[in-house]
GROMACS .gro file of C-alpha atoms in nm:
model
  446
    1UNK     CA    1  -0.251  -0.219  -1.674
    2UNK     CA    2  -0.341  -0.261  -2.026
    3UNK     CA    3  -0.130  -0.464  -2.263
    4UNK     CA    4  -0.157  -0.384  -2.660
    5UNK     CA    5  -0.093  -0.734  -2.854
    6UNK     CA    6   0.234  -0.763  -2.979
    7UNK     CA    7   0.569  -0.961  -3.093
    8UNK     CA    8   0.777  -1.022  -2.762
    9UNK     CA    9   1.152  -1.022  -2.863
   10UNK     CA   10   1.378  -1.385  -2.818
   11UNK     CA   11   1.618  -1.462  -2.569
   12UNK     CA   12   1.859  -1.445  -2.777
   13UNK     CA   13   1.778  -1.064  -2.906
   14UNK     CA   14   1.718  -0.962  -2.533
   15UNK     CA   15   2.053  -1.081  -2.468
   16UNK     CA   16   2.249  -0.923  -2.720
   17UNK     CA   17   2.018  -0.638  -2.654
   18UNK     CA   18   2.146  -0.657  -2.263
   19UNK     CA   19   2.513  -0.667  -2.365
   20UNK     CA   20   2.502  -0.389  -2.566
   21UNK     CA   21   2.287  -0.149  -2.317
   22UNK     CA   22   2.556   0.055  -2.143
   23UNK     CA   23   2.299   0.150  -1.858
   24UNK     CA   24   2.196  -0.230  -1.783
   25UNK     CA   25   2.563  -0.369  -1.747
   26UNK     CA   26   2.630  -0.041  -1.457
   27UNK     CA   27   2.275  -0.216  -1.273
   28UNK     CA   28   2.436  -0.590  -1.331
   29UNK     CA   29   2.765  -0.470  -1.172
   30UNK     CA   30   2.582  -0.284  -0.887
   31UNK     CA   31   2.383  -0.606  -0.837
   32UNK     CA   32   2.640  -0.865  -0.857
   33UNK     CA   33   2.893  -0.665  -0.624
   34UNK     CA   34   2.617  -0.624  -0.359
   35UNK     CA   35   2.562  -0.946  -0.347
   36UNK     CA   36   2.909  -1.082  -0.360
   37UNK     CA   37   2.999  -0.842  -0.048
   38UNK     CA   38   2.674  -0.926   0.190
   39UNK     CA   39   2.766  -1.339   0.082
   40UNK     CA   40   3.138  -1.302   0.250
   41UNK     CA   41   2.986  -1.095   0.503
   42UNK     CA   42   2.854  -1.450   0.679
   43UNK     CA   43   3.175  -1.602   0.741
   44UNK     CA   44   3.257  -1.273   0.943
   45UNK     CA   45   3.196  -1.517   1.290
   46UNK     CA   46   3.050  -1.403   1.597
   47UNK     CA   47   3.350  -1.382   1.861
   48UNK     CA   48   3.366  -1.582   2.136
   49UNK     CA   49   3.167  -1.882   1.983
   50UNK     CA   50   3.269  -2.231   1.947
   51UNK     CA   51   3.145  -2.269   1.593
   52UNK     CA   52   3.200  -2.648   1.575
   53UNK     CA   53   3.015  -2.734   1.881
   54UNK     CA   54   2.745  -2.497   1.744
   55UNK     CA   55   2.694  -2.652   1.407
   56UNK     CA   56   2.709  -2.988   1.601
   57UNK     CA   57   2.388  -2.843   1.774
   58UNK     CA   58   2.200  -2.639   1.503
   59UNK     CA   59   2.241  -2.926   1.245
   60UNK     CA   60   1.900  -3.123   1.257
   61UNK     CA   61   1.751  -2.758   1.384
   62UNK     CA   62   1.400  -2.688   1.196
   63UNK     CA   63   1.387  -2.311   1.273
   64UNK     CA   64   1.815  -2.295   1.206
   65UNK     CA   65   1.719  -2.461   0.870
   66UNK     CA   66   1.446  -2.265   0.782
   67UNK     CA   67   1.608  -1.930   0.854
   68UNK     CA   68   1.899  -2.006   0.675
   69UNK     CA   69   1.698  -1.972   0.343
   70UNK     CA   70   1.701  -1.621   0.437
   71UNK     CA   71   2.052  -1.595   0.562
   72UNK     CA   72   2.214  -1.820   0.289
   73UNK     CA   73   2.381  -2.050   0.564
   74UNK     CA   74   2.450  -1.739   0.795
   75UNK     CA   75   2.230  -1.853   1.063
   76UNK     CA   76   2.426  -2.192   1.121
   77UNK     CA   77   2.754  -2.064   1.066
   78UNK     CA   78   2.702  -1.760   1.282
   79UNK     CA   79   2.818  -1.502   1.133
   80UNK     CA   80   2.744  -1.144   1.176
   81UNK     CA   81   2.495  -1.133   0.888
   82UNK     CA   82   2.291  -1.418   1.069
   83UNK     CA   83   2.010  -1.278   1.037
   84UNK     CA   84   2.008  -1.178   0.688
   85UNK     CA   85   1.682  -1.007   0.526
   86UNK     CA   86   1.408  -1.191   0.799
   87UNK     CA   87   1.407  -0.893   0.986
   88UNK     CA   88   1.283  -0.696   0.684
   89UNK     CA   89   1.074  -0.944   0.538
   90UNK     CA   90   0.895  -0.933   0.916
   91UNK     CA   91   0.867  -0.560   0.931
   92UNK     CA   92   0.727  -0.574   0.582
   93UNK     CA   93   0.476  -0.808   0.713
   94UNK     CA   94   0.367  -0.579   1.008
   95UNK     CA   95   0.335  -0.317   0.780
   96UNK     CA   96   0.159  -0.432   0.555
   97UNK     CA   97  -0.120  -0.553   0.797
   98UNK     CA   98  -0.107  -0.195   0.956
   99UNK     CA   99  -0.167  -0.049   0.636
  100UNK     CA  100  -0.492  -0.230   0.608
  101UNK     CA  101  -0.606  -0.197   0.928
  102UNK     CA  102  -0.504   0.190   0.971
  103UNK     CA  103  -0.692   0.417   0.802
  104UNK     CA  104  -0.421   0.692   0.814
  105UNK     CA  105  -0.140   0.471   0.722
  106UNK     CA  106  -0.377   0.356   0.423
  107UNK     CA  107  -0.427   0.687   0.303
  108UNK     CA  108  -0.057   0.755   0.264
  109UNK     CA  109  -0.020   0.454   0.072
  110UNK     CA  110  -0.366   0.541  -0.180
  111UNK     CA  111  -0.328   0.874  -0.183
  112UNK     CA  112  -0.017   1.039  -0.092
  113UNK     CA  113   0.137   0.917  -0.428
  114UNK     CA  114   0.519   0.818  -0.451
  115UNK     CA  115   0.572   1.084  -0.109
  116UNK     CA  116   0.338   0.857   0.089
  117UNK     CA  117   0.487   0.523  -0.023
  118UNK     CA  118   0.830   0.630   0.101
  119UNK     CA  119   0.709   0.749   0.441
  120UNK     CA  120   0.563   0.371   0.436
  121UNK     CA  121   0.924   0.227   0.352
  122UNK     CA  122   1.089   0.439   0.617
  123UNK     CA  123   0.811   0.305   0.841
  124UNK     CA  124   0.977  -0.008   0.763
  125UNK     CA  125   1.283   0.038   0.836
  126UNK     CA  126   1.212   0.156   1.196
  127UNK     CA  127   1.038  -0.175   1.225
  128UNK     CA  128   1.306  -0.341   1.105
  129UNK     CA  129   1.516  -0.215   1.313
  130UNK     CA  130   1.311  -0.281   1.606
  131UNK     CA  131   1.223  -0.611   1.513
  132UNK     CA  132   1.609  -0.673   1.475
  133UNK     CA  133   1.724  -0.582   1.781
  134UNK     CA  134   1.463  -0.838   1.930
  135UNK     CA  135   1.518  -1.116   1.743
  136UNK     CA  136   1.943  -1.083   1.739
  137UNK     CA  137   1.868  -1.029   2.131
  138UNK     CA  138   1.664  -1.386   2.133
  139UNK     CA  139   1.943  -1.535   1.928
  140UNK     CA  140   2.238  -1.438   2.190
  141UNK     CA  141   2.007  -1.566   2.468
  142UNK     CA  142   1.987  -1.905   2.265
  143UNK     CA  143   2.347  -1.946   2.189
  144UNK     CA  144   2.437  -1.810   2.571
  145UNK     CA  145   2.247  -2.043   2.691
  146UNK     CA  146   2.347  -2.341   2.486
  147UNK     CA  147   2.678  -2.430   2.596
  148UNK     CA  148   2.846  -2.353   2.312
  149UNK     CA  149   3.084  -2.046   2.405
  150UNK     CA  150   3.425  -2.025   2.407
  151UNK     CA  151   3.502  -1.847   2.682
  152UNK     CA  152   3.282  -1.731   2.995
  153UNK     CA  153   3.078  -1.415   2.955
  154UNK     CA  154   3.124  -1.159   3.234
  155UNK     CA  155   2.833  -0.951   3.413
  156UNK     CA  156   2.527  -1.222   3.378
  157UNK     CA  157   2.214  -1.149   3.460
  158UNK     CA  158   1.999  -1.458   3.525
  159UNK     CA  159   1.567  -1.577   3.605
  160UNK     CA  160   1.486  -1.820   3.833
  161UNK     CA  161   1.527  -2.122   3.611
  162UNK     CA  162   1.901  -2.027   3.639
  163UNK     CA  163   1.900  -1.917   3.220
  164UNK     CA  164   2.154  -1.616   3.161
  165UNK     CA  165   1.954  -1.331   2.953
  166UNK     CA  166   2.184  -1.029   2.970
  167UNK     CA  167   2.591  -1.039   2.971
  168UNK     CA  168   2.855  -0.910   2.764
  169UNK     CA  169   2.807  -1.107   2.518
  170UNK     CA  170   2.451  -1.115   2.474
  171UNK     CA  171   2.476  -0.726   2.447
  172UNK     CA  172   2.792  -0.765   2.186
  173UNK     CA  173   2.577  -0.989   1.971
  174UNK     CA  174   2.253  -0.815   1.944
  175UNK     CA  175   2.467  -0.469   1.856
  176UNK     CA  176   2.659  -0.738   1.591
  177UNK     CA  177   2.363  -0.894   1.473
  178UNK     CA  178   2.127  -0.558   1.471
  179UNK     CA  179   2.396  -0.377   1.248
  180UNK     CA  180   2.435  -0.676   1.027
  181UNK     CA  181   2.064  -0.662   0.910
  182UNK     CA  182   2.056  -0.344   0.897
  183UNK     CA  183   2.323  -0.357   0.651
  184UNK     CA  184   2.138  -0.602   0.454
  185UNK     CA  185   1.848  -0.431   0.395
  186UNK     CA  186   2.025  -0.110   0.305
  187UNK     CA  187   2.173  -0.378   0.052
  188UNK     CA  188   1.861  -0.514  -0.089
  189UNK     CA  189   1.714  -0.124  -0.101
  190UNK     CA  190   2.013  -0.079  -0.336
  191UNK     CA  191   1.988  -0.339  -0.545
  192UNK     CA  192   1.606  -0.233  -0.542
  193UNK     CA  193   1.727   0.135  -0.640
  194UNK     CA  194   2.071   0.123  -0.834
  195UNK     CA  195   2.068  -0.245  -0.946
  196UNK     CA  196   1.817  -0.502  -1.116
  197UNK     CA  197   1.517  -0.667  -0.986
  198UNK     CA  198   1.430  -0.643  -0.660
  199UNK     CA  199   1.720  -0.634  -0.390
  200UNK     CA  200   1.493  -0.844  -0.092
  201UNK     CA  201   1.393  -1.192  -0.329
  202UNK     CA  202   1.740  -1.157  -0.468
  203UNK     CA  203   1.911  -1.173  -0.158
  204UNK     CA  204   1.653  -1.462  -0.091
  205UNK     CA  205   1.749  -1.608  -0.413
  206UNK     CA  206   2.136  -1.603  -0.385
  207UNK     CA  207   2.104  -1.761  -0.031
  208UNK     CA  208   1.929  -2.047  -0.142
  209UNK     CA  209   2.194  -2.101  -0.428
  210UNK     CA  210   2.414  -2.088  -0.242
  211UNK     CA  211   2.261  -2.400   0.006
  212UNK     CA  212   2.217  -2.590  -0.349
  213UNK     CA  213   2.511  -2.765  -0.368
  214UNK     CA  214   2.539  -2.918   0.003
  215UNK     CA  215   2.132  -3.036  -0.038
  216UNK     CA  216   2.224  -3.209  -0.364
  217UNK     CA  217   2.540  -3.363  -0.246
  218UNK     CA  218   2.378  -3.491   0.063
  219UNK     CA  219   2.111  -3.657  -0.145
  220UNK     CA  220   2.380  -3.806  -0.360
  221UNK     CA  221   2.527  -3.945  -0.057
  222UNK     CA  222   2.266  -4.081   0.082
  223UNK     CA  223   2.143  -4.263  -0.218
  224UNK     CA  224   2.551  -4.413  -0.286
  225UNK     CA  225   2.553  -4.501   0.127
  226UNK     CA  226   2.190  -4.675   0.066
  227UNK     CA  227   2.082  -4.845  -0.259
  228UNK     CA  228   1.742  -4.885  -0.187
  229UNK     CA  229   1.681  -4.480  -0.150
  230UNK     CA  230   1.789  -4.437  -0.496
  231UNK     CA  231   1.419  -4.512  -0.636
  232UNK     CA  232   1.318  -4.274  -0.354
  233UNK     CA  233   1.614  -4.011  -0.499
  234UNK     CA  234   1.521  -4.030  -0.885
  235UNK     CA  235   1.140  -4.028  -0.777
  236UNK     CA  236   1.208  -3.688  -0.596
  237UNK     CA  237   1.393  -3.552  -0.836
  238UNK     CA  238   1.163  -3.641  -1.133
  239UNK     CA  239   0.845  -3.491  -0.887
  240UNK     CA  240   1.051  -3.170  -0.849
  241UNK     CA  241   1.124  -3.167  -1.182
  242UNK     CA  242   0.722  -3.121  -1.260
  243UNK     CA  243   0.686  -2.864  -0.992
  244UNK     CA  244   0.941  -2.662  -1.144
  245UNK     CA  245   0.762  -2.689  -1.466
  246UNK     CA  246   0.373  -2.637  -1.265
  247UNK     CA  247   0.529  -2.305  -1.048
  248UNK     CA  248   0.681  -2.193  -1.392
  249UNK     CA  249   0.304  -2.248  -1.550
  250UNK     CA  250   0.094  -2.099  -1.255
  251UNK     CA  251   0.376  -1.797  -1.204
  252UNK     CA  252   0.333  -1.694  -1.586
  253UNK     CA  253  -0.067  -1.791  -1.598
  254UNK     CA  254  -0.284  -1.510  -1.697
  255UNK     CA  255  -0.624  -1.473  -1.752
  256UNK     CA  256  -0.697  -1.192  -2.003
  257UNK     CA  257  -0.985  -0.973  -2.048
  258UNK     CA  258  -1.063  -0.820  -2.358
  259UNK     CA  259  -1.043  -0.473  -2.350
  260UNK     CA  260  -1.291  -0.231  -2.567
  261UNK     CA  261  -1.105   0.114  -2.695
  262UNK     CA  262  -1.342   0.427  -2.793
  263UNK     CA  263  -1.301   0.563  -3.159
  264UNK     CA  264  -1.174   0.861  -3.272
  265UNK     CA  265  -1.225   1.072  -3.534
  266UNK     CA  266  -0.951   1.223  -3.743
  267UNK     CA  267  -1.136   1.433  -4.018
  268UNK     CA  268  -1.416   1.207  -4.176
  269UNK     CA  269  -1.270   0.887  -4.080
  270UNK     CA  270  -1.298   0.701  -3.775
  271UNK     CA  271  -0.990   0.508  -3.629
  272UNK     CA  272  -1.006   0.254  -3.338
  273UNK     CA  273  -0.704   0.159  -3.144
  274UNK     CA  274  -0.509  -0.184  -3.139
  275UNK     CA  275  -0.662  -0.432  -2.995
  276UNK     CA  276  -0.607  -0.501  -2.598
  277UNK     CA  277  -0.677  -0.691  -2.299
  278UNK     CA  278  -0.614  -0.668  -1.904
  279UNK     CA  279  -0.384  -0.960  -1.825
  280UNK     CA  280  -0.484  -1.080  -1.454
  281UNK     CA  281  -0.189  -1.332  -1.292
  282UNK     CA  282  -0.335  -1.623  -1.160
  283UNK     CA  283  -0.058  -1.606  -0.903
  284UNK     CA  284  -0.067  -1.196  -0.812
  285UNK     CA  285   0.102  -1.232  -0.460
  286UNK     CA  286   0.412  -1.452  -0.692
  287UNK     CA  287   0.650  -1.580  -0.374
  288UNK     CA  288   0.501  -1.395  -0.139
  289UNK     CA  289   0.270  -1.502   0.063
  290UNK     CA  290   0.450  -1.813   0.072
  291UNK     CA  291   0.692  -1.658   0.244
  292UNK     CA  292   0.496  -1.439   0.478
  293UNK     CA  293   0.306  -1.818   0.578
  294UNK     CA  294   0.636  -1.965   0.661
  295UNK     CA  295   0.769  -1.656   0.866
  296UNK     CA  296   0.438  -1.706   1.058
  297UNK     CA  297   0.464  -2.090   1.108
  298UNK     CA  298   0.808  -2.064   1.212
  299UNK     CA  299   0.775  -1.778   1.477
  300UNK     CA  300   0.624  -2.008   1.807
  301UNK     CA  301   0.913  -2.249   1.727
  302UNK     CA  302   1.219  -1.953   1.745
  303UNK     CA  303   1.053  -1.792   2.021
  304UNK     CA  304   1.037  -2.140   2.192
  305UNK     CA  305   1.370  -2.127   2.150
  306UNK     CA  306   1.458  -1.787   2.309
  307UNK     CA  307   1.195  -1.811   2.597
  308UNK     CA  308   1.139  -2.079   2.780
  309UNK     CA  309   0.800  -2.119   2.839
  310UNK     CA  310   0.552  -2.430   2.785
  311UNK     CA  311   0.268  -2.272   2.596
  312UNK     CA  312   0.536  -2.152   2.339
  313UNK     CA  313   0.697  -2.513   2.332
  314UNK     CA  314   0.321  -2.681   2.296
  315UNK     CA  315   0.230  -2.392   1.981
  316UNK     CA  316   0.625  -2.444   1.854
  317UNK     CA  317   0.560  -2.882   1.894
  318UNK     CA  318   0.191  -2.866   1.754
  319UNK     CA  319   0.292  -2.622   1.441
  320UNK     CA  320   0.607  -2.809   1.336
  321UNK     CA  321   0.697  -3.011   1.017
  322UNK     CA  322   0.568  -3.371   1.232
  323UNK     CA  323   0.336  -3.201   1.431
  324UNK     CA  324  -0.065  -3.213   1.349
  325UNK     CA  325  -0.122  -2.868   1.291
  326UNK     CA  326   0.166  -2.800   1.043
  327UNK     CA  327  -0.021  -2.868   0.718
  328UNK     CA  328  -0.372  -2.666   0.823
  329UNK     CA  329  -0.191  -2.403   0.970
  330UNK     CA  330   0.019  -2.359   0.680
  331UNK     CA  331  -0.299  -2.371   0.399
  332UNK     CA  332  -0.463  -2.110   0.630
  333UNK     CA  333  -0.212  -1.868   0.637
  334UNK     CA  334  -0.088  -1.880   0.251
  335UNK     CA  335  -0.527  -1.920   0.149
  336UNK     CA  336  -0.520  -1.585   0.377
  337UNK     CA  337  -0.196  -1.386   0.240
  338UNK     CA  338  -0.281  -1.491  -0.107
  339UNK     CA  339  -0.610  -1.305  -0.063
  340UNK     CA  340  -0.423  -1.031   0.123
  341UNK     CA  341  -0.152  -0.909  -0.109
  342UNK     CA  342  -0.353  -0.984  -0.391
  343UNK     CA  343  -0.600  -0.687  -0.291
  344UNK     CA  344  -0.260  -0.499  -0.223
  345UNK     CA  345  -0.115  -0.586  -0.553
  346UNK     CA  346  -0.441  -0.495  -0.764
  347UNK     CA  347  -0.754  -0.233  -0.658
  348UNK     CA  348  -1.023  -0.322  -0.939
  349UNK     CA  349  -1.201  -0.016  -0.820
  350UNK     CA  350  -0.911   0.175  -0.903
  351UNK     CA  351  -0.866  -0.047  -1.206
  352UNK     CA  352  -1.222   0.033  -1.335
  353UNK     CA  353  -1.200   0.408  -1.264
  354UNK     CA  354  -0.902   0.399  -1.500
  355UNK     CA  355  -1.023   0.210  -1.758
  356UNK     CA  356  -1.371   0.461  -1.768
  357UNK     CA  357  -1.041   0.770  -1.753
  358UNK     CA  358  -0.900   0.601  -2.082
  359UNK     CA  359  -1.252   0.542  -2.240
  360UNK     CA  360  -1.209   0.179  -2.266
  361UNK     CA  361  -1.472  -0.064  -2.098
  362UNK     CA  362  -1.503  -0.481  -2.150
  363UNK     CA  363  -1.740  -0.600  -2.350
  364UNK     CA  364  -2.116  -0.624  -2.237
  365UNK     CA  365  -1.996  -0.526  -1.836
  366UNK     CA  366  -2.100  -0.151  -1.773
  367UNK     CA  367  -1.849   0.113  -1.688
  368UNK     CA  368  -1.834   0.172  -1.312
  369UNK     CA  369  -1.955  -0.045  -1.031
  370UNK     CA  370  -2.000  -0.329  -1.271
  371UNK     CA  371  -1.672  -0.337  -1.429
  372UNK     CA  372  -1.545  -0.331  -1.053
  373UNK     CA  373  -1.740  -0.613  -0.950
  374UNK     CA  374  -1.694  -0.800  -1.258
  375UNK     CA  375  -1.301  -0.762  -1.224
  376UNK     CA  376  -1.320  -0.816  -0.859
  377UNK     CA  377  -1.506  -1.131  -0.902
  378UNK     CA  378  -1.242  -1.297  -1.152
  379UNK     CA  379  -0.952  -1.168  -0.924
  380UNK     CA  380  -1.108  -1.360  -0.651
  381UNK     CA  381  -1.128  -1.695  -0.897
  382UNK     CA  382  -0.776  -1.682  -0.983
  383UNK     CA  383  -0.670  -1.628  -0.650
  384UNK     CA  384  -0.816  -1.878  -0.524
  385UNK     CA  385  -0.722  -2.130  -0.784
  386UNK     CA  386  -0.347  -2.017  -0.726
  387UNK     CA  387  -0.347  -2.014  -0.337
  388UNK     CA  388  -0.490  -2.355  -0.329
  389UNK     CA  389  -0.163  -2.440  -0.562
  390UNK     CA  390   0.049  -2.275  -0.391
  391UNK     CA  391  -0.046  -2.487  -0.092
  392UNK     CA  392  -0.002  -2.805  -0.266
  393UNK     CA  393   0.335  -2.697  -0.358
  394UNK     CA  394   0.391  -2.637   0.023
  395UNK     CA  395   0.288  -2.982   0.144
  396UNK     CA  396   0.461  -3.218  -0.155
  397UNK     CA  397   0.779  -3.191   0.009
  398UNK     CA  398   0.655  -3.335   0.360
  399UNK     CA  399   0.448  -3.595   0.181
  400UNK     CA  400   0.743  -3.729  -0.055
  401UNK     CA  401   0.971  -3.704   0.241
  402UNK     CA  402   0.736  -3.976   0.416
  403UNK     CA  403   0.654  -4.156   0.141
  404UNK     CA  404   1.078  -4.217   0.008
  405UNK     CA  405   1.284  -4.157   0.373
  406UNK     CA  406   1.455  -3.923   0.157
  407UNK     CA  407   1.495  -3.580   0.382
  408UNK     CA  408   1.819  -3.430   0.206
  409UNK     CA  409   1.569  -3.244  -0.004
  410UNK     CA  410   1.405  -3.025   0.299
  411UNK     CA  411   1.717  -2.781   0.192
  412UNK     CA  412   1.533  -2.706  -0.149
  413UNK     CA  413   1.127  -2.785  -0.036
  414UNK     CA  414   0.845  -2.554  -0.170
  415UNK     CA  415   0.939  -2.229  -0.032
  416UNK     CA  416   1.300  -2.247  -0.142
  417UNK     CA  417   1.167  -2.365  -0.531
  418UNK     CA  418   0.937  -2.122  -0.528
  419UNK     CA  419   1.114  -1.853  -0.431
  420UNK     CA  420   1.377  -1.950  -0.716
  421UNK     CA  421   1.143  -1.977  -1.002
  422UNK     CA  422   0.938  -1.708  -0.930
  423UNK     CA  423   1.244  -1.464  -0.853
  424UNK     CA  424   1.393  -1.582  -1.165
  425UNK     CA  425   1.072  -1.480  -1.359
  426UNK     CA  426   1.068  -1.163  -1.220
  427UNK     CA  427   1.428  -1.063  -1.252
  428UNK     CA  428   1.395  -1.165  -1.630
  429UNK     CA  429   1.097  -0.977  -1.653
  430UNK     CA  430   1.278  -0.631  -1.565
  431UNK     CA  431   1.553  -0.730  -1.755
  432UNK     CA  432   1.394  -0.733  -2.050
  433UNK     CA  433   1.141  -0.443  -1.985
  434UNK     CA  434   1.502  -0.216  -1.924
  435UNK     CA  435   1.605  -0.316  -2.239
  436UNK     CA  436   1.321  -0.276  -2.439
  437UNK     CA  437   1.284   0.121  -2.268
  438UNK     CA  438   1.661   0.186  -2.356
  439UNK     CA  439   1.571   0.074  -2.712
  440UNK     CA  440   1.298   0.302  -2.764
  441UNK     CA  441   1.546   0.579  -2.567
  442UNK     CA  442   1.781   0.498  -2.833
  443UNK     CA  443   1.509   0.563  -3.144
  444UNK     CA  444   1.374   0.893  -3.003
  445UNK     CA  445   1.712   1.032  -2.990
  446UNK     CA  446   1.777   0.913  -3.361
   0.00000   0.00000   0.00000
């Protein structure tokens, strides 16, 4: 994309601009009320679950506390939206490595335009689905088998380590659990379609908000139960302070490349357009392939969990928080999506090929395979400069919670701050791009 150089309007205009944009306010209700209804939808428990004994059990849980980013708490309270958006955010990741690895599947997304991209999404969805229907099956195997129900299950099923993994209500809470995430991705796809920003990282987004206030309260606590954690306390919360303010840099750094327009020739003078570059993000893949890295790191330890068997235990043991392959396996995988959805995000071959379309070219490359390269080769740069800080975002929390003892924080590490910023940035972003359209709407009808 292209950007001319102009005056970007003030918060303060793109807010009265937003109040007084009819369409926007319909897209703020939409989103608000979608997000309000799947929130109360997690305190709709599970039946036949003590829920007391359970939070007992799932409180110092790693993979509970890491999926409850995605569920906003709905994983530990058990509700029927447990699950939340990880089922989606899974199938996305499937698809997206079938995509590049299919040739057929890759040609629907290049070349079938907007028809192609929705036969992709409803892809999706049937691997949402599936993947649903798997995981809310492990979960009721987990919870069956963990003591914690209310009243015995009828028709078990067990293996020969005496583990039940079929009754009643294992059945009743993979149907539960199934439909709940399906409902919640129908409810991101609206927000997505009929609402503002996009409905997946703002379901994401309002989940972790809502976890905010328990993670800082516990801190509190633990620093007025303690005195000598409250250097450890202020130290965290000055060091996350700086990340906020390094994820806000890196999310809104650009590199931009001057951008050379033809001339034209209106009668017997020759006019040249505005001036314009190609603004590259250092960060293309934003939140994402943070995310995808932690859905990866945390899959040996839930299937652990759900199947009982010792190579998934020593993979689960060696890839958590304390274990020694945590931190390597974790730079790997977010070094390796960064590079992956960043040739997703951005073709420069494509991006050259326009560029040549609109007679426009950057200064001393040549048109064609040069321009391709050339872009290609700074793509790679800034990738790589923003992976590598995206995994030193990802280990800071682990380090400071070693170095101070403080571990209230875990509730609001790298993913979750991420995630926040960068959602934030993007929401404001389309925002203020709908409200700059419905201006110029406003002056063509004049």
């Amino acid at each position: 994309m292209v950007v001319s150089k102009g005056k970007n309007p003030t918060a303060q205009e793109t807010f009265l601009q937003m109040a007084q944009a009819a369409g926007l306010r319909g897209r703020l209700l939409v989103t608000v009320g979608v997000l309000i209804l799947v929130r109360l939808g997690i305190y709709l428990p599970l039946p036949g679950v003590d829920r007391l004994r359970f939070t007992e059990i799932v409180r110092n849980n790693a993979v509970v506390n890491f999926l409850d980013i995605f569920s906003g708490g709905g994983l530990s309270l058990l509700g029927i939206f447990a699950l939340g958006i990880l089922p989606f955010i899974n199938a996305s990741i499937i698809m997206q490595l079938m995509t590049s690895a299919l040739p057929t599947l890759e040609n629907l997304q290049k070349n079938e335009g907007e028809a192609g991209r929705r036969k992709i999404s409803q892809y999706t969805r049937y691997v949402a689905f599936v993947w649903g229907v798997i995981q809310s099956w492990g979960l009721g195997v987990w919870v069956q088998n963990s003591g914690v129900l209310s009243e015995a299950s009828s028709n078990w099923i067990t293996i020969g380590d005496g583990r039940v993994i079929f009754s009643s209500f294992i059945f009743q809470t993979t149907v539960a659990l199934a439909a709940g995430s399906m409902f919640v991705m129908w409810a991101g796809e609206l927000i997505t379609e009929k609402g503002v920003g996009n409905g997946a990282s703002l379901l994401i987004f309002i989940s972790i908000v809502a976890n905010l206030p328990a993670s800082l309260g516990d801190t509190i606590a633990l620093a007025q139960k303690d005195s000598s954690r409250v250097g450890g306390v202020i130290l965290l919360l000055v060091i996350f302070l700086v990340m906020i303010v390094g994820i806000v840099f890196v999310q809104e750094g650009t590199r931009r490349i001057p951008i050379i327009s033809a001339r034209r020739q209106v009668g017997r003078k020759l006019y040249r357009e505005q001036a314009s570059y190609l603004p590259l993000r250092l960060n293309q893949g934003g939140v994402m392939p943070i995310i995808f890295a932690s859905s990866v790191l945390i899959l040996p330890a839930y299937l652990s969990q759900s199947i009982n068997n010792e190579v998934f235990v020593a993979i689960a043991s060696w890839m958590s928080p304390s274990g020694a392959g945590h931190i390597p396996v974790y730079m790997v995988l977010i070094l390796g999506f960064s590079f992956f959805y960043s040739s997703l995000v951005l073709n420069p071959v494509e991006l050259s090929q326009n560029l040549k379309k609109m007679g426009s070219s950057i200064p001393t490359v040549r048109p064609g395979k040069a321009t391709s390269d050339y872009i290609s080769g700074v793509l790679n740069r800034l990738t790589l400069l923003g992976s590598v800080f995206l995994c030193a975002i990802a280990i800071i929390p682990s380090a400071l919670e070693k170095a101070t003892g403080v571990s209230t924080f875990s509730g609001i590490g790298a993913t979750s701050l991420l995630i926040l910023v960068g959602v934030a940035i993007e929401t404001s972003k389309q925002i203020q791009t709908y409200v700059i359209s419905q201006r110029y709407e406003g002056m063509v009808k004049q």
